[in-house]
PDB file of C-alpha atoms in Angstrom:
ATOM      1  CA  MET A   8     -84.307  73.724 -68.494  1.00  0.00           C
ATOM      2  CA  SER A   9     -85.825  70.333 -69.483  1.00  0.00           C
ATOM      3  CA  GLY A  10     -83.001  68.574 -67.523  1.00  0.00           C
ATOM      4  CA  ALA A  11     -83.929  70.342 -64.356  1.00  0.00           C
ATOM      5  CA  ILE A  12     -87.595  69.849 -64.682  1.00  0.00           C
ATOM      6  CA  MET A  13     -86.986  66.108 -65.288  1.00  0.00           C
ATOM      7  CA  ALA A  14     -84.703  65.863 -62.386  1.00  0.00           C
ATOM      8  CA  ALA A  15     -87.446  67.412 -60.193  1.00  0.00           C
ATOM      9  CA  ALA A  16     -89.965  64.990 -61.676  1.00  0.00           C
ATOM     10  CA  GLU A  17     -87.842  61.898 -60.691  1.00  0.00           C
ATOM     11  CA  SER A  18     -87.279  63.191 -57.127  1.00  0.00           C
ATOM     12  CA  SER A  19     -89.008  62.125 -53.938  1.00  0.00           C
ATOM     13  CA  PRO A  20     -92.691  61.246 -53.744  1.00  0.00           C
ATOM     14  CA  SER A  21     -95.055  64.270 -53.499  1.00  0.00           C
ATOM     15  CA  ASP A  22     -97.506  64.874 -50.791  1.00  0.00           C
ATOM     16  CA  HIS A  23    -100.215  62.838 -52.487  1.00  0.00           C
ATOM     17  CA  GLY A  24     -97.868  59.803 -52.548  1.00  0.00           C
ATOM     18  CA  PHE A  25     -97.052  59.768 -56.189  1.00  0.00           C
ATOM     19  CA  SER A  26     -93.618  60.020 -57.610  1.00  0.00           C
ATOM     20  CA  GLY A  27     -92.072  60.625 -61.007  1.00  0.00           C
ATOM     21  CA  LEU A  28     -93.937  62.824 -63.541  1.00  0.00           C
ATOM     22  CA  THR A  29     -97.035  62.360 -61.521  1.00  0.00           C
ATOM     23  CA  GLY A  30     -95.550  63.346 -58.359  1.00  0.00           C
ATOM     24  CA  PHE A  31     -94.274  66.563 -60.142  1.00  0.00           C
ATOM     25  CA  ALA A  32     -97.560  67.320 -61.726  1.00  0.00           C
ATOM     26  CA  ALA A  33     -99.135  66.852 -58.076  1.00  0.00           C
ATOM     27  CA  ASP A  34     -96.835  69.297 -56.509  1.00  0.00           C
ATOM     28  CA  VAL A  35     -97.402  72.030 -59.259  1.00  0.00           C
ATOM     29  CA  LEU A  36    -101.319  71.327 -58.945  1.00  0.00           C
ATOM     30  CA  THR A  37    -101.190  71.441 -55.158  1.00  0.00           C
ATOM     31  CA  GLN A  38     -99.233  74.849 -55.157  1.00  0.00           C
ATOM     32  CA  LEU A  39    -101.042  76.647 -58.010  1.00  0.00           C
ATOM     33  CA  GLY A  40    -104.601  75.057 -58.159  1.00  0.00           C
ATOM     34  CA  ASP A  41    -106.602  74.857 -61.220  1.00  0.00           C
ATOM     35  CA  ILE A  42    -104.218  77.162 -63.200  1.00  0.00           C
ATOM     36  CA  GLY A  43    -101.477  74.891 -62.460  1.00  0.00           C
ATOM     37  CA  VAL A  44    -102.749  72.461 -65.277  1.00  0.00           C
ATOM     38  CA  GLY A  45    -102.602  75.424 -67.605  1.00  0.00           C
ATOM     39  CA  VAL A  46     -98.937  75.834 -66.625  1.00  0.00           C
ATOM     40  CA  LEU A  47     -98.084  72.141 -67.050  1.00  0.00           C
ATOM     41  CA  VAL A  48     -99.842  71.956 -70.387  1.00  0.00           C
ATOM     42  CA  PHE A  49     -97.845  74.915 -71.570  1.00  0.00           C
ATOM     43  CA  LEU A  50     -94.709  73.401 -70.417  1.00  0.00           C
ATOM     44  CA  GLU A  51     -95.534  70.565 -72.591  1.00  0.00           C
ATOM     45  CA  VAL A  52     -94.780  72.615 -75.621  1.00  0.00           C
ATOM     46  CA  LEU A  53     -91.405  73.440 -74.434  1.00  0.00           C
ATOM     47  CA  VAL A  54     -90.552  70.321 -72.573  1.00  0.00           C
ATOM     48  CA  PRO A  55     -92.100  67.299 -74.464  1.00  0.00           C
ATOM     49  CA  PRO A  56     -91.172  64.810 -71.703  1.00  0.00           C
ATOM     50  CA  ILE A  57     -93.962  66.351 -69.595  1.00  0.00           C
ATOM     51  CA  PRO A  58     -96.945  64.638 -71.378  1.00  0.00           C
ATOM     52  CA  SER A  59    -100.486  65.541 -70.924  1.00  0.00           C
ATOM     53  CA  GLU A  60    -101.368  61.954 -71.117  1.00  0.00           C
ATOM     54  CA  VAL A  61    -100.086  61.749 -67.618  1.00  0.00           C
ATOM     55  CA  ILE A  62    -100.888  65.264 -66.290  1.00  0.00           C
ATOM     56  CA  LEU A  63    -104.583  65.658 -67.222  1.00  0.00           C
ATOM     57  CA  PRO A  64    -106.020  62.270 -65.954  1.00  0.00           C
ATOM     58  CA  PHE A  65    -104.282  62.946 -62.657  1.00  0.00           C
ATOM     59  CA  ALA A  66    -105.709  66.485 -62.692  1.00  0.00           C
ATOM     60  CA  GLY A  67    -109.189  64.961 -63.263  1.00  0.00           C
ATOM     61  CA  TYR A  68    -108.649  62.533 -60.363  1.00  0.00           C
ATOM     62  CA  LEU A  69    -107.935  65.652 -58.020  1.00  0.00           C
ATOM     63  CA  SER A  70    -111.081  67.323 -59.019  1.00  0.00           C
ATOM     64  CA  GLN A  71    -113.143  64.351 -57.487  1.00  0.00           C
ATOM     65  CA  SER A  72    -111.220  64.698 -54.344  1.00  0.00           C
ATOM     66  CA  GLY A  73    -112.308  68.350 -54.018  1.00  0.00           C
ATOM     67  CA  ASP A  74    -108.784  69.877 -54.604  1.00  0.00           C
ATOM     68  CA  LEU A  75    -109.495  71.139 -58.197  1.00  0.00           C
ATOM     69  CA  THR A  76    -112.693  72.050 -60.377  1.00  0.00           C
ATOM     70  CA  LEU A  77    -113.440  69.967 -63.281  1.00  0.00           C
ATOM     71  CA  GLY A  78    -114.744  72.731 -65.493  1.00  0.00           C
ATOM     72  CA  TRP A  79    -111.767  75.135 -64.925  1.00  0.00           C
ATOM     73  CA  LEU A  80    -109.268  72.299 -65.638  1.00  0.00           C
ATOM     74  CA  ILE A  81    -110.762  72.006 -69.115  1.00  0.00           C
ATOM     75  CA  VAL A  82    -110.690  75.703 -69.673  1.00  0.00           C
ATOM     76  CA  TRP A  83    -107.133  76.257 -68.379  1.00  0.00           C
ATOM     77  CA  SER A  84    -105.554  73.214 -70.139  1.00  0.00           C
ATOM     78  CA  THR A  85    -107.231  74.283 -73.374  1.00  0.00           C
ATOM     79  CA  LEU A  86    -106.270  77.839 -73.043  1.00  0.00           C
ATOM     80  CA  ALA A  87    -102.693  76.852 -72.432  1.00  0.00           C
ATOM     81  CA  SER A  88    -102.746  74.464 -75.506  1.00  0.00           C
ATOM     82  CA  TRP A  89    -103.947  77.282 -77.623  1.00  0.00           C
ATOM     83  CA  ILE A  90    -101.403  79.835 -76.234  1.00  0.00           C
ATOM     84  CA  GLY A  91     -98.518  77.310 -76.793  1.00  0.00           C
ATOM     85  CA  ALA A  92     -99.722  76.488 -80.136  1.00  0.00           C
ATOM     86  CA  LEU A  93     -99.887  80.175 -81.037  1.00  0.00           C
ATOM     87  CA  LEU A  94     -96.303  80.737 -80.162  1.00  0.00           C
ATOM     88  CA  LEU A  95     -95.067  78.083 -82.415  1.00  0.00           C
ATOM     89  CA  TYR A  96     -97.517  79.286 -85.179  1.00  0.00           C
ATOM     90  CA  TRP A  97     -95.912  82.807 -85.010  1.00  0.00           C
ATOM     91  CA  LEU A  98     -92.518  81.114 -84.978  1.00  0.00           C
ATOM     92  CA  GLY A  99     -93.355  79.431 -88.255  1.00  0.00           C
ATOM     93  CA  ALA A 100     -94.769  82.423 -89.862  1.00  0.00           C
ATOM     94  CA  ALA A 101     -91.749  84.644 -88.689  1.00  0.00           C
ATOM     95  CA  ILE A 102     -89.068  82.356 -90.190  1.00  0.00           C
ATOM     96  CA  GLY A 103     -90.780  80.720 -93.098  1.00  0.00           C
ATOM     97  CA  ILE A 104     -91.246  77.193 -93.915  1.00  0.00           C
ATOM     98  CA  GLU A 105     -87.824  76.331 -95.209  1.00  0.00           C
ATOM     99  CA  ARG A 106     -86.097  77.783 -92.134  1.00  0.00           C
ATOM    100  CA  ALA A 107     -88.616  76.141 -89.761  1.00  0.00           C
ATOM    101  CA  VAL A 108     -87.771  72.737 -91.309  1.00  0.00           C
ATOM    102  CA  ARG A 109     -84.144  73.412 -91.080  1.00  0.00           C
ATOM    103  CA  LEU A 110     -84.390  74.532 -87.537  1.00  0.00           C
ATOM    104  CA  LEU A 111     -86.382  71.552 -86.402  1.00  0.00           C
ATOM    105  CA  ALA A 112     -84.005  69.205 -88.455  1.00  0.00           C
ATOM    106  CA  ALA A 113     -81.052  70.813 -86.693  1.00  0.00           C
ATOM    107  CA  THR A 114     -82.579  69.525 -83.387  1.00  0.00           C
ATOM    108  CA  LYS A 115     -81.800  66.027 -84.473  1.00  0.00           C
ATOM    109  CA  LEU A 116     -85.095  64.948 -82.916  1.00  0.00           C
ATOM    110  CA  VAL A 117     -86.612  64.410 -86.454  1.00  0.00           C
ATOM    111  CA  SER A 118     -85.212  63.829 -89.853  1.00  0.00           C
ATOM    112  CA  ARG A 119     -85.405  66.209 -92.805  1.00  0.00           C
ATOM    113  CA  GLY A 120     -87.308  63.649 -94.639  1.00  0.00           C
ATOM    114  CA  ASP A 121     -89.895  63.300 -91.919  1.00  0.00           C
ATOM    115  CA  LEU A 122     -90.446  67.017 -91.609  1.00  0.00           C
ATOM    116  CA  ASP A 123     -90.872  67.278 -95.487  1.00  0.00           C
ATOM    117  CA  ARG A 124     -93.411  64.710 -95.512  1.00  0.00           C
ATOM    118  CA  GLY A 125     -95.252  66.251 -92.540  1.00  0.00           C
ATOM    119  CA  VAL A 126     -95.366  69.547 -94.227  1.00  0.00           C
ATOM    120  CA  ALA A 127     -96.615  67.851 -97.398  1.00  0.00           C
ATOM    121  CA  TRP A 128     -99.254  66.175 -95.507  1.00  0.00           C
ATOM    122  CA  PHE A 129    -100.419  69.416 -93.775  1.00  0.00           C
ATOM    123  CA  GLN A 130    -100.461  71.114 -97.216  1.00  0.00           C
ATOM    124  CA  ARG A 131    -102.737  68.539 -98.606  1.00  0.00           C
ATOM    125  CA  SER A 132    -104.906  68.344 -95.554  1.00  0.00           C
ATOM    126  CA  GLY A 133    -104.969  71.814 -94.124  1.00  0.00           C
ATOM    127  CA  GLY A 134    -107.125  72.587 -91.114  1.00  0.00           C
ATOM    128  CA  TRP A 135    -108.058  68.922 -90.342  1.00  0.00           C
ATOM    129  CA  THR A 136    -104.450  68.189 -89.850  1.00  0.00           C
ATOM    130  CA  VAL A 137    -104.290  70.741 -87.179  1.00  0.00           C
ATOM    131  CA  LEU A 138    -107.621  69.516 -85.461  1.00  0.00           C
ATOM    132  CA  VAL A 139    -106.486  65.871 -85.545  1.00  0.00           C
ATOM    133  CA  GLY A 140    -102.849  66.636 -84.697  1.00  0.00           C
ATOM    134  CA  ARG A 141    -104.014  68.022 -81.419  1.00  0.00           C
ATOM    135  CA  MET A 142    -104.994  64.624 -80.292  1.00  0.00           C
ATOM    136  CA  VAL A 143    -101.907  62.836 -81.352  1.00  0.00           C
ATOM    137  CA  PRO A 144     -98.996  62.571 -79.031  1.00  0.00           C
ATOM    138  CA  GLY A 145     -95.736  64.099 -80.285  1.00  0.00           C
ATOM    139  CA  VAL A 146     -97.544  65.944 -83.248  1.00  0.00           C
ATOM    140  CA  ARG A 147     -99.498  68.317 -80.983  1.00  0.00           C
ATOM    141  CA  SER A 148     -96.674  70.960 -80.941  1.00  0.00           C
ATOM    142  CA  LEU A 149     -95.085  70.152 -84.350  1.00  0.00           C
ATOM    143  CA  ILE A 150     -98.209  70.867 -86.396  1.00  0.00           C
ATOM    144  CA  SER A 151     -98.287  74.428 -85.345  1.00  0.00           C
ATOM    145  CA  ILE A 152     -95.090  75.338 -87.105  1.00  0.00           C
ATOM    146  CA  PRO A 153     -95.972  74.497 -90.750  1.00  0.00           C
ATOM    147  CA  ALA A 154     -99.388  75.895 -90.001  1.00  0.00           C
ATOM    148  CA  GLY A 155     -97.733  79.262 -89.241  1.00  0.00           C
ATOM    149  CA  ALA A 156     -95.007  78.902 -92.020  1.00  0.00           C
ATOM    150  CA  THR A 157     -97.733  78.293 -94.684  1.00  0.00           C
ATOM    151  CA  ARG A 158     -99.716  81.285 -93.250  1.00  0.00           C
ATOM    152  CA  MET A 159    -102.850  79.386 -92.423  1.00  0.00           C
ATOM    153  CA  ASN A 160    -105.722  81.750 -91.445  1.00  0.00           C
ATOM    154  CA  LEU A 161    -105.099  82.427 -88.005  1.00  0.00           C
ATOM    155  CA  ALA A 162    -108.718  82.253 -86.928  1.00  0.00           C
ATOM    156  CA  ARG A 163    -109.284  78.954 -88.614  1.00  0.00           C
ATOM    157  CA  PHE A 164    -105.981  77.732 -86.961  1.00  0.00           C
ATOM    158  CA  SER A 165    -107.295  78.942 -83.554  1.00  0.00           C
ATOM    159  CA  VAL A 166    -110.737  77.141 -83.919  1.00  0.00           C
ATOM    160  CA  TYR A 167    -109.129  73.953 -85.019  1.00  0.00           C
ATOM    161  CA  THR A 168    -106.478  74.026 -82.304  1.00  0.00           C
ATOM    162  CA  ILE A 169    -109.057  74.892 -79.597  1.00  0.00           C
ATOM    163  CA  VAL A 170    -111.646  72.232 -80.692  1.00  0.00           C
ATOM    164  CA  GLY A 171    -109.080  69.482 -81.082  1.00  0.00           C
ATOM    165  CA  SER A 172    -107.310  70.401 -77.652  1.00  0.00           C
ATOM    166  CA  GLY A 173    -110.625  70.835 -75.939  1.00  0.00           C
ATOM    167  CA  LEU A 174    -111.883  67.483 -77.090  1.00  0.00           C
ATOM    168  CA  TRP A 175    -108.666  65.651 -76.074  1.00  0.00           C
ATOM    169  CA  ASN A 176    -108.049  67.482 -72.837  1.00  0.00           C
ATOM    170  CA  THR A 177    -111.726  66.873 -71.767  1.00  0.00           C
ATOM    171  CA  LEU A 178    -111.347  63.125 -72.548  1.00  0.00           C
ATOM    172  CA  LEU A 179    -108.237  62.922 -70.420  1.00  0.00           C
ATOM    173  CA  ILE A 180    -109.468  64.835 -67.550  1.00  0.00           C
ATOM    174  CA  GLY A 181    -112.750  62.790 -67.702  1.00  0.00           C
ATOM    175  CA  VAL A 182    -110.850  59.407 -67.498  1.00  0.00           C
ATOM    176  CA  GLY A 183    -109.170  60.691 -64.292  1.00  0.00           C
ATOM    177  CA  ALA A 184    -112.319  62.008 -62.806  1.00  0.00           C
ATOM    178  CA  LEU A 185    -114.051  58.701 -63.389  1.00  0.00           C
ATOM    179  CA  LEU A 186    -111.285  56.984 -61.633  1.00  0.00           C
ATOM    180  CA  GLY A 187    -111.377  59.670 -58.823  1.00  0.00           C
ATOM    181  CA  THR A 188    -112.776  57.243 -56.334  1.00  0.00           C
ATOM    182  CA  GLN A 189    -110.360  54.410 -57.169  1.00  0.00           C
ATOM    183  CA  HIS A 190    -107.110  55.868 -55.883  1.00  0.00           C
ATOM    184  CA  GLU A 191    -105.112  52.516 -56.294  1.00  0.00           C
ATOM    185  CA  GLN A 192    -106.172  51.895 -59.858  1.00  0.00           C
ATOM    186  CA  LEU A 193    -105.259  55.545 -60.761  1.00  0.00           C
ATOM    187  CA  GLU A 194    -101.997  55.257 -59.240  1.00  0.00           C
ATOM    188  CA  HIS A 195    -101.256  51.909 -61.028  1.00  0.00           C
ATOM    189  CA  LEU A 196    -102.488  53.531 -64.274  1.00  0.00           C
ATOM    190  CA  LEU A 197    -100.405  56.628 -63.945  1.00  0.00           C
ATOM    191  CA  GLY A 198     -97.416  54.585 -63.022  1.00  0.00           C
ATOM    192  CA  TYR A 199     -97.725  52.557 -66.167  1.00  0.00           C
ATOM    193  CA  LEU A 200     -98.092  55.846 -68.081  1.00  0.00           C
ATOM    194  CA  ASP A 201     -94.785  57.078 -66.399  1.00  0.00           C
ATOM    195  CA  TYR A 202     -92.935  54.091 -67.643  1.00  0.00           C
ATOM    196  CA  ALA A 203     -94.439  54.248 -70.971  1.00  0.00           C
ATOM    197  CA  VAL A 204     -93.329  57.780 -71.357  1.00  0.00           C
ATOM    198  CA  TYR A 205     -89.679  57.023 -70.343  1.00  0.00           C
ATOM    199  CA  SER A 206     -89.781  53.918 -72.451  1.00  0.00           C
ATOM    200  CA  ALA A 207     -90.839  55.814 -75.488  1.00  0.00           C
ATOM    201  CA  LEU A 208     -88.182  58.348 -74.919  1.00  0.00           C
ATOM    202  CA  ALA A 209     -85.581  55.863 -74.712  1.00  0.00           C
ATOM    203  CA  ILE A 210     -86.705  53.972 -77.819  1.00  0.00           C
ATOM    204  CA  ALA A 211     -86.758  57.484 -79.790  1.00  0.00           C
ATOM    205  CA  VAL A 212     -83.283  58.232 -78.712  1.00  0.00           C
ATOM    206  CA  GLY A 213     -82.137  54.680 -79.722  1.00  0.00           C
ATOM    207  CA  VAL A 214     -83.906  54.950 -83.202  1.00  0.00           C
ATOM    208  CA  LEU A 215     -82.405  58.524 -83.478  1.00  0.00           C
ATOM    209  CA  VAL A 216     -78.835  57.119 -82.847  1.00  0.00           C
ATOM    210  CA  LEU A 217     -79.147  54.194 -85.119  1.00  0.00           C
ATOM    211  CA  ARG A 218     -80.568  56.493 -87.971  1.00  0.00           C
ATOM    212  CA  ARG A 219     -77.605  58.988 -87.492  1.00  0.00           C
ATOM    213  CA  ILE A 220     -75.147  56.062 -87.691  1.00  0.00           C
ATOM    214  CA  ARG A 221     -76.648  54.621 -90.842  1.00  0.00           C
ATOM    215  CA  GLU A 222     -76.763  58.154 -92.484  1.00  0.00           C
ATOM    216  CA  ALA A 223     -73.126  58.710 -91.491  1.00  0.00           C
ATOM    217  CA  ARG A 224     -72.102  55.250 -92.967  1.00  0.00           C
ATOM    218  CA  GLY A 225     -74.082  55.744 -96.027  1.00  0.00           C
ATOM    219  CA  SER A 226     -72.491  59.338 -96.574  1.00  0.00           C
ATOM    220  CA  ALA A 227     -68.910  57.956 -95.921  1.00  0.00           C
ATOM    221  CA  SER A 228     -69.693  55.153 -98.461  1.00  0.00           C
ATOM    222  CA  ALA A 229     -70.914  57.453-100.957  1.00  0.00           C
ATOM    223  CA  ASN A 230     -67.849  59.759-100.582  1.00  0.00           C
ATOM    224  CA  GLY A 231     -65.625  56.786-101.008  1.00  0.00           C
ATOM    225  CA  GLN A 232     -67.326  55.751-104.182  1.00  0.00           C
ATOM    226  CA  THR A 233     -67.030  59.280-105.538  1.00  0.00           C
ATOM    227  CA  ARG A 234     -63.197  59.422-104.599  1.00  0.00           C
ATOM    228  CA  GLY A 235     -62.800  55.978-106.268  1.00  0.00           C
ATOM    229  CA  ALA A 236     -64.550  57.005-109.468  1.00  0.00           C
ATOM    230  CA  ALA A 237     -62.559  60.193-109.615  1.00  0.00           C
ATOM    231  CA  ASP A 238     -59.317  58.266-109.086  1.00  0.00           C
ATOM    232  CA  GLY A 239     -60.238  55.706-111.851  1.00  0.00           C
ATOM    233  CA  ARG A 240     -60.850  58.785-114.131  1.00  0.00           C
ATOM    234  CA  ALA A 241     -57.498  60.319-113.374  1.00  0.00           C
ATOM    235  CA  ASP A 242     -55.604  56.972-114.095  1.00  0.00           C
ATOM    236  CA  GLY A 243     -57.456  56.791-117.429  1.00  0.00           C
TER     237      GLY A 243
END
């Protein structure tokens, strides 16, 4: 699914003259109106390459051109953030913390060590981790799973998620609204954000590949040393 969405995002420019992720967001927002921002923010949970750092400023810009309503953009985006977080919270609660960690580690997007440290950080900091995490790219979705797996109080989780998401969404939408009369500056800004997203993805994939290569070499070396020691004992 993510491949199809990304292919659509990289297709021809939208009616607003934007291309890439911004053009894709423009098409969705044009077709669905205010609720479209909620759809896009929810998709961010399932398809990380669709970042709110691109979607929300552009939605704020459209609100100043009269196509969308600023207040409803904040409401729909925050509601979608909360619903997406709840789904991952319930996933963590349903399968438990160990299985949740194994499931995420199996995606090869993060290492088991990183996940263990993240869970330990969450367990030390609790609710504040959820609130702050909602404003950290790449952590927004991930933080909901240990929250559910550790059975964090659902009401507290919801409050922290809504507050954190609301603050972050309002900031991003507000930036776009402030630039609403400066079309060219916004276009350049969103273009840079597009490039930043693609570059970050490329770097992440590169780091992941290098990490897996090092782990494979380390495992092969350890196995070789074990076999050598065993052969030495047998000869003795």
